[in-house]
Amino acid sequence: MMGSVLEELFLGDLVEIDRKPMLVTYKLLLDTIERRLSIREVKAENGSIEIMKGVFWEYDKLPNLLISGGIGGGKTFFIYTLIKVFMEIGTVKIADPKKSDLGVLADLPAFKGHVVMEKEEIFRLLEDSFEMMIKRYKYMREHKNYTMGKNYAFYDMPPYVVIIDEWAAFFSTLDYKETDRVLKVLMPLILQGRQAGVYMIIALQRPDAQSLPNGIRDNLLAKVSLGRLSELGYKMSFGDENKNKSFVNKSGVGRGYLDIGKGIPQELYSPFVPNDFDFLTEFAKFDHMIELDFEPARITVEDQKLMDDMYSADDERQLRKMVSEEYQRKRQEKLNKAGDITIE
């Protein structure tokens, strides 16, 4: 409670609370907009992306990203920024079920075969990514320099990033069997992908439990909101633990909030895109993605058992709950009543 009072008093943004015996220190970030970077300054280095000056998303330590926000808030440009950053160092796979902003990339040389829009194509993208994760673990395990506990970067492997935009539009169309098919590969990708360098980025307007079950939402460890959200929208994005956070809606495209693992969302100004910068022109400069060729690799029974062992009984119970007929029925009832996110 004191944190929100200090935010209002100093017009700052609480980013950290340090508790010691007889002493509590509140760290506030002031003049956030002055920390805004240009799109040309944003790079991925050593498993980390500097989102603003001094503010890093360490995706190797805090894998997977949830992006929420309303129309006109800057969500698409932020996703484009992440695409640009990751394709400079690795592989990017994209799903755009609404066939809109990200779908236009499909015809560019580097994105051939990397952008999907139809439902069955999205199923296959997730299943192929799950298979790729197993192959990457197999590659590391059989590497001549295999060292227990080392991640993909130790073996000079490029990251593999899957971006799904408008997730709710896709998930709301799935029946019971299709939901089961998706979650059976999505859950392991989110829970097990980090060490193999496989990351999920999921974007949608409102991350409610009906379109994004808690087992998934809670394991998207980094969270971003962009644009003007309602109080409920912020609660869905950052959880009940931040109900006392003083979220403030301000004008300006690309302004929002970011939680990069400290548990306290801080004000965000996404990288600035000047008028002379065109993403499509920039993407057209690439003629291919950086990929490892795992085509000769075959997944053995032992490989599959390795992945099964990593998937705990608790994970399986959560999956069964999410795909149960009762869950599906309640989810559909709420979806039928729900509107889009409230934009103030």
Short mmCIF file of C-alpha atoms in Angstrom, two decimals:
data_model
loop_
_atom_site.label_atom_id
_atom_site.label_comp_id
_atom_site.label_asym_id
_atom_site.label_seq_id
_atom_site.Cartn_x
_atom_site.Cartn_y
_atom_site.Cartn_z
CA MET A 1 0.00 0.00 0.00
CA MET A 2 2.82 2.40 0.86
CA GLY A 3 4.32 1.80 -2.58
CA SER A 4 1.25 3.12 -4.39
CA VAL A 5 1.19 6.16 -2.08
CA LEU A 6 4.82 6.95 -2.93
CA GLU A 7 4.09 6.53 -6.64
CA GLU A 8 1.31 9.10 -6.41
CA LEU A 9 3.42 11.44 -4.26
CA PHE A 10 6.52 11.49 -6.47
CA LEU A 11 4.81 10.76 -9.81
CA GLY A 12 7.24 7.87 -10.13
CA ASP A 13 7.07 4.17 -10.77
CA LEU A 14 7.80 1.63 -8.04
CA VAL A 15 10.26 -0.96 -9.38
CA GLU A 16 11.66 -2.65 -6.28
CA ILE A 17 11.02 -3.19 -2.57
CA ASP A 18 13.92 -4.22 -0.34
CA ARG A 19 12.96 -5.45 3.11
CA LYS A 20 15.42 -5.71 5.98
CA PRO A 21 14.91 -5.83 9.76
CA MET A 22 13.54 -2.43 10.85
CA LEU A 23 13.99 -1.04 7.32
CA VAL A 24 12.00 -1.08 4.09
CA THR A 25 13.48 0.61 1.02
CA TYR A 26 11.24 1.59 -1.90
CA LYS A 27 12.97 2.16 -5.23
CA LEU A 28 11.13 4.40 -7.69
CA LEU A 29 11.91 5.11 -11.32
CA LEU A 30 11.46 8.73 -12.38
CA ASP A 31 11.40 10.38 -15.83
CA THR A 32 10.85 7.03 -17.56
CA ILE A 33 10.33 8.56 -21.00
CA GLU A 34 13.90 9.85 -20.93
CA ARG A 35 15.06 6.22 -20.93
CA ARG A 36 13.31 5.43 -24.20
CA LEU A 37 15.53 3.86 -26.86
CA SER A 38 15.36 4.16 -30.63
CA ILE A 39 14.53 1.03 -32.61
CA ARG A 40 18.06 1.16 -34.09
CA GLU A 41 19.59 0.85 -30.60
CA VAL A 42 17.79 -2.35 -29.60
CA LYS A 43 19.89 -5.53 -29.81
CA ALA A 44 19.97 -8.99 -28.27
CA GLU A 45 23.26 -9.74 -26.54
CA ASN A 46 24.23 -12.49 -24.09
CA GLY A 47 20.68 -13.70 -23.66
CA SER A 48 19.29 -10.25 -22.93
CA ILE A 49 17.47 -7.40 -24.70
CA GLU A 50 17.66 -3.82 -23.47
CA ILE A 51 14.04 -2.64 -23.74
CA MET A 52 14.77 0.81 -22.27
CA LYS A 53 18.01 2.32 -21.01
CA GLY A 54 19.03 0.21 -18.05
CA VAL A 55 15.96 -2.03 -18.33
CA PHE A 56 16.67 -5.51 -19.67
CA TRP A 57 14.56 -8.52 -20.51
CA GLU A 58 16.93 -11.42 -19.74
CA TYR A 59 15.10 -13.97 -21.83
CA ASP A 60 17.60 -16.74 -21.04
CA LYS A 61 16.74 -16.42 -17.35
CA LEU A 62 13.11 -15.30 -17.61
CA PRO A 63 11.86 -17.10 -20.71
CA ASN A 64 8.60 -16.55 -22.56
CA LEU A 65 6.72 -13.29 -22.88
CA LEU A 66 3.08 -12.27 -22.58
CA ILE A 67 2.04 -9.12 -24.47
CA SER A 68 -1.38 -7.58 -23.86
CA GLY A 69 -2.95 -4.37 -25.04
CA GLY A 70 -5.74 -2.72 -26.94
CA ILE A 71 -5.95 -1.44 -30.46
CA GLY A 72 -3.67 1.51 -31.18
CA GLY A 73 -1.45 1.00 -28.15
CA GLY A 74 1.69 0.05 -30.08
CA LYS A 75 1.52 -3.73 -29.63
CA THR A 76 2.25 -4.51 -33.29
CA PHE A 77 5.34 -2.28 -33.49
CA PHE A 78 6.63 -3.81 -30.27
CA ILE A 79 6.22 -7.30 -31.75
CA TYR A 80 7.94 -6.14 -34.95
CA THR A 81 10.82 -4.91 -32.80
CA LEU A 82 11.17 -8.31 -31.16
CA ILE A 83 11.03 -10.01 -34.57
CA LYS A 84 13.82 -7.78 -35.84
CA VAL A 85 15.97 -8.38 -32.77
CA PHE A 86 15.56 -12.15 -32.73
CA MET A 87 15.93 -12.75 -36.46
CA GLU A 88 19.33 -11.05 -36.28
CA ILE A 89 20.54 -13.87 -34.04
CA GLY A 90 18.24 -16.83 -34.64
CA THR A 91 15.01 -18.34 -35.95
CA VAL A 92 11.59 -16.70 -35.68
CA LYS A 93 8.31 -18.53 -36.31
CA ILE A 94 5.10 -16.49 -36.52
CA ALA A 95 1.39 -17.33 -36.27
CA ASP A 96 -1.19 -14.70 -37.20
CA PRO A 97 -4.69 -16.23 -36.98
CA LYS A 98 -6.35 -12.93 -37.93
CA LYS A 99 -4.23 -12.68 -41.10
CA SER A 100 -3.40 -9.05 -40.43
CA ASP A 101 -0.28 -7.20 -39.28
CA LEU A 102 2.14 -10.12 -39.02
CA GLY A 103 0.70 -12.07 -41.92
CA VAL A 104 2.04 -9.50 -44.38
CA LEU A 105 5.56 -10.79 -43.67
CA ALA A 106 4.80 -14.16 -45.29
CA ASP A 107 5.95 -13.07 -48.75
CA LEU A 108 9.32 -11.68 -47.68
CA PRO A 109 12.30 -13.94 -48.52
CA ALA A 110 13.47 -14.61 -44.97
CA PHE A 111 9.95 -15.45 -43.80
CA LYS A 112 9.09 -18.06 -46.43
CA GLY A 113 7.75 -21.03 -44.50
CA HIS A 114 8.02 -19.17 -41.21
CA VAL A 115 4.61 -17.43 -41.12
CA VAL A 116 1.33 -19.32 -40.76
CA MET A 117 -2.27 -18.11 -40.56
CA GLU A 118 -4.67 -21.04 -40.91
CA LYS A 119 -5.76 -23.11 -37.91
CA GLU A 120 -4.23 -26.38 -39.09
CA GLU A 121 -0.99 -24.55 -39.97
CA ILE A 122 -0.82 -23.17 -36.42
CA PHE A 123 -1.32 -26.68 -35.02
CA ARG A 124 1.56 -27.91 -37.15
CA LEU A 125 3.76 -24.95 -36.19
CA LEU A 126 3.38 -25.76 -32.50
CA GLU A 127 3.90 -29.47 -33.06
CA ASP A 128 6.96 -28.86 -35.24
CA SER A 129 8.34 -26.49 -32.58
CA PHE A 130 7.85 -29.16 -29.92
CA GLU A 131 9.71 -31.63 -32.12
CA MET A 132 12.43 -29.04 -32.69
CA MET A 133 12.82 -28.63 -28.92
CA ILE A 134 13.39 -32.36 -28.51
CA LYS A 135 15.95 -32.34 -31.34
CA ARG A 136 17.79 -29.44 -29.75
CA TYR A 137 18.00 -31.30 -26.44
CA LYS A 138 19.24 -34.35 -28.33
CA TYR A 139 21.87 -32.22 -30.12
CA MET A 140 23.16 -30.83 -26.81
CA ARG A 141 23.17 -34.20 -25.08
CA GLU A 142 25.17 -35.83 -27.89
CA HIS A 143 27.56 -32.89 -28.38
CA LYS A 144 31.24 -33.71 -27.90
CA ASN A 145 31.48 -30.91 -25.34
CA TYR A 146 28.32 -31.85 -23.47
CA THR A 147 28.33 -30.34 -19.97
CA MET A 148 25.46 -30.89 -17.57
CA GLY A 149 23.52 -27.73 -16.77
CA LYS A 150 24.71 -25.69 -19.77
CA ASN A 151 22.12 -24.17 -22.04
CA TYR A 152 21.87 -23.84 -25.82
CA ALA A 153 24.22 -20.83 -25.99
CA PHE A 154 27.11 -22.92 -24.66
CA TYR A 155 26.81 -25.06 -27.82
CA ASP A 156 26.62 -22.03 -30.16
CA MET A 157 23.00 -22.73 -31.01
CA PRO A 158 20.78 -19.83 -32.18
CA PRO A 159 17.57 -19.16 -30.23
CA TYR A 160 14.29 -20.39 -31.66
CA VAL A 161 11.37 -18.02 -31.03
CA VAL A 162 7.68 -18.71 -31.66
CA ILE A 163 5.39 -15.64 -31.78
CA ILE A 164 1.62 -16.06 -31.76
CA ASP A 165 -0.38 -12.87 -32.22
CA GLU A 166 -4.10 -12.57 -31.43
CA TRP A 167 -3.96 -15.77 -29.37
CA ALA A 168 -7.52 -15.33 -28.06
CA ALA A 169 -8.90 -15.21 -31.60
CA PHE A 170 -7.26 -18.58 -32.23
CA PHE A 171 -7.94 -20.28 -28.90
CA SER A 172 -11.62 -19.30 -28.80
CA THR A 173 -12.29 -21.27 -32.00
CA LEU A 174 -10.93 -24.57 -30.67
CA ASP A 175 -13.17 -27.44 -29.71
CA TYR A 176 -12.37 -29.97 -26.98
CA LYS A 177 -10.09 -32.18 -29.08
CA GLU A 178 -8.33 -29.23 -30.71
CA THR A 179 -7.67 -27.63 -27.31
CA ASP A 180 -6.18 -30.91 -26.13
CA ARG A 181 -3.99 -31.06 -29.24
CA VAL A 182 -2.68 -27.52 -28.72
CA LEU A 183 -2.05 -27.65 -24.97
CA LYS A 184 -0.26 -30.99 -25.14
CA VAL A 185 2.57 -29.32 -27.04
CA LEU A 186 2.22 -25.73 -25.81
CA MET A 187 2.62 -26.58 -22.12
CA PRO A 188 5.92 -28.49 -22.59
CA LEU A 189 7.21 -25.74 -24.91
CA ILE A 190 6.60 -23.14 -22.21
CA LEU A 191 7.77 -25.26 -19.29
CA GLN A 192 10.78 -26.98 -20.86
CA GLY A 193 11.98 -24.81 -23.74
CA ARG A 194 14.33 -22.45 -21.90
CA GLN A 195 17.44 -24.61 -21.71
CA ALA A 196 17.11 -25.57 -25.37
CA GLY A 197 16.67 -21.93 -26.39
CA VAL A 198 13.03 -22.32 -27.46
CA TYR A 199 10.90 -19.34 -26.42
CA MET A 200 7.20 -18.51 -26.69
CA ILE A 201 5.83 -14.99 -27.16
CA ILE A 202 2.04 -14.79 -26.94
CA ALA A 203 0.13 -11.59 -27.71
CA LEU A 204 -3.55 -10.84 -27.21
CA GLN A 205 -5.88 -8.05 -26.11
CA ARG A 206 -7.01 -9.48 -22.79
CA PRO A 207 -5.23 -12.39 -21.03
CA ASP A 208 -8.24 -13.79 -19.18
CA ALA A 209 -8.33 -17.35 -17.86
CA GLN A 210 -10.72 -18.45 -20.58
CA SER A 211 -8.37 -17.64 -23.44
CA LEU A 212 -5.12 -18.13 -21.53
CA PRO A 213 -5.37 -20.68 -18.68
CA ASN A 214 -3.38 -19.87 -15.56
CA GLY A 215 -0.96 -22.75 -16.09
CA ILE A 216 0.18 -21.01 -19.26
CA ARG A 217 -0.11 -17.40 -18.11
CA ASP A 218 1.90 -17.96 -14.93
CA ASN A 219 4.79 -19.49 -16.89
CA LEU A 220 5.07 -16.62 -19.33
CA LEU A 221 7.54 -15.08 -16.92
CA ALA A 222 7.98 -11.68 -18.59
CA LYS A 223 4.88 -9.55 -19.13
CA VAL A 224 4.19 -6.39 -21.14
CA SER A 225 1.04 -4.29 -21.50
CA LEU A 226 0.75 -1.53 -24.07
CA GLY A 227 -1.89 1.14 -24.48
CA ARG A 228 -4.67 2.20 -22.14
CA LEU A 229 -6.11 -0.74 -20.22
CA SER A 230 -8.96 -0.97 -17.74
CA GLU A 231 -8.33 -1.90 -14.11
CA LEU A 232 -9.44 -5.44 -14.94
CA GLY A 233 -7.09 -5.51 -17.91
CA TYR A 234 -4.09 -4.68 -15.72
CA LYS A 235 -5.17 -7.28 -13.16
CA MET A 236 -5.35 -9.95 -15.86
CA SER A 237 -1.97 -8.94 -17.24
CA PHE A 238 0.00 -8.72 -14.00
CA GLY A 239 -1.99 -10.75 -11.48
CA ASP A 240 -3.67 -10.21 -8.13
CA GLU A 241 -0.34 -9.63 -6.40
CA ASN A 242 -0.19 -6.20 -8.09
CA LYS A 243 -3.74 -5.12 -7.23
CA ASN A 244 -2.35 -2.21 -5.17
CA LYS A 245 -0.06 -1.05 -7.94
CA SER A 246 -0.91 2.46 -9.09
CA PHE A 247 -1.43 1.90 -12.81
CA VAL A 248 -1.83 5.17 -14.69
CA ASN A 249 -3.18 5.51 -18.22
CA LYS A 250 -1.30 8.11 -20.24
CA SER A 251 -1.59 9.08 -23.86
CA GLY A 252 1.04 8.07 -26.38
CA VAL A 253 1.62 5.04 -28.57
CA GLY A 254 4.09 2.54 -27.12
CA ARG A 255 3.52 3.47 -23.51
CA GLY A 256 2.57 0.76 -21.02
CA TYR A 257 3.96 -1.44 -18.26
CA LEU A 258 6.60 -4.15 -18.07
CA ASP A 259 7.37 -6.89 -15.55
CA ILE A 260 10.75 -8.47 -16.23
CA GLY A 261 10.75 -10.84 -13.30
CA LYS A 262 10.90 -8.56 -10.27
CA GLY A 263 7.22 -9.08 -9.62
CA ILE A 264 6.55 -5.33 -9.77
CA PRO A 265 5.43 -3.86 -13.10
CA GLN A 266 7.22 -0.68 -14.12
CA GLU A 267 6.36 1.97 -16.65
CA LEU A 268 7.46 1.14 -20.17
CA TYR A 269 8.05 3.18 -23.28
CA SER A 270 8.67 0.71 -26.07
CA PRO A 271 11.48 1.50 -28.54
CA PHE A 272 10.74 4.59 -30.61
CA VAL A 273 10.21 4.06 -34.33
CA PRO A 274 11.08 7.23 -36.32
CA ASN A 275 9.20 8.18 -39.48
CA ASP A 276 12.16 7.25 -41.70
CA PHE A 277 12.22 3.65 -40.41
CA ASP A 278 10.12 1.07 -42.24
CA PHE A 279 9.93 -2.46 -40.82
CA LEU A 280 9.05 -4.13 -44.11
CA THR A 281 12.03 -2.51 -45.83
CA GLU A 282 14.23 -3.59 -42.94
CA PHE A 283 12.93 -7.17 -42.97
CA ALA A 284 13.40 -7.37 -46.75
CA LYS A 285 17.16 -6.96 -46.23
CA PHE A 286 17.29 -10.48 -44.76
CA ASP A 287 17.34 -13.36 -47.22
CA HIS A 288 17.12 -16.17 -44.66
CA MET A 289 16.75 -17.03 -40.99
CA ILE A 290 19.66 -18.26 -38.90
CA GLU A 291 18.86 -21.93 -38.36
CA LEU A 292 20.51 -25.20 -37.38
CA ASP A 293 19.86 -28.12 -39.71
CA PHE A 294 18.36 -30.95 -37.68
CA GLU A 295 16.82 -32.69 -40.68
CA PRO A 296 18.96 -35.85 -40.34
CA ALA A 297 18.13 -36.14 -36.64
CA ARG A 298 15.55 -38.68 -35.57
CA ILE A 299 13.67 -38.69 -32.29
CA THR A 300 14.17 -42.02 -30.56
CA VAL A 301 12.18 -43.65 -27.79
CA GLU A 302 14.92 -42.55 -25.37
CA ASP A 303 14.60 -38.95 -26.55
CA GLN A 304 10.87 -38.98 -25.98
CA LYS A 305 11.34 -40.53 -22.53
CA LEU A 306 13.74 -37.73 -21.63
CA MET A 307 11.05 -35.16 -22.38
CA ASP A 308 8.38 -37.19 -20.58
CA ASP A 309 10.56 -37.32 -17.47
CA MET A 310 10.88 -33.53 -17.52
CA TYR A 311 7.08 -33.20 -17.60
CA SER A 312 5.89 -33.65 -14.01
CA ALA A 313 2.72 -35.19 -12.66
CA ASP A 314 1.56 -31.73 -11.55
CA ASP A 315 1.96 -30.48 -15.12
CA GLU A 316 -0.15 -33.38 -16.36
CA ARG A 317 -2.90 -32.69 -13.80
CA GLN A 318 -2.96 -29.03 -14.82
CA LEU A 319 -3.22 -30.01 -18.47
CA ARG A 320 -6.08 -32.41 -17.80
CA LYS A 321 -7.92 -29.70 -15.90
CA MET A 322 -7.50 -27.24 -18.75
CA VAL A 323 -8.84 -29.62 -21.39
CA SER A 324 -11.64 -31.13 -19.33
CA GLU A 325 -15.14 -30.97 -20.76
CA GLU A 326 -16.33 -28.94 -17.76
CA TYR A 327 -13.57 -26.38 -18.27
CA GLN A 328 -14.37 -26.18 -21.98
CA ARG A 329 -18.08 -25.69 -21.30
CA LYS A 330 -17.48 -22.88 -18.79
CA ARG A 331 -14.88 -21.28 -21.05
CA GLN A 332 -17.29 -21.19 -23.98
CA GLU A 333 -20.10 -19.78 -21.86
CA LYS A 334 -17.88 -16.93 -20.69
CA LEU A 335 -16.50 -16.32 -24.17
CA ASN A 336 -20.02 -16.00 -25.49
CA LYS A 337 -20.73 -13.28 -22.94
CA ALA A 338 -17.37 -11.53 -22.96
CA GLY A 339 -16.58 -8.45 -24.97
CA ASP A 340 -13.24 -7.07 -25.98
CA ILE A 341 -10.94 -5.39 -23.47
CA THR A 342 -12.12 -2.03 -22.17
CA ILE A 343 -10.15 0.79 -23.75
CA GLU A 344 -10.50 4.04 -21.88
#
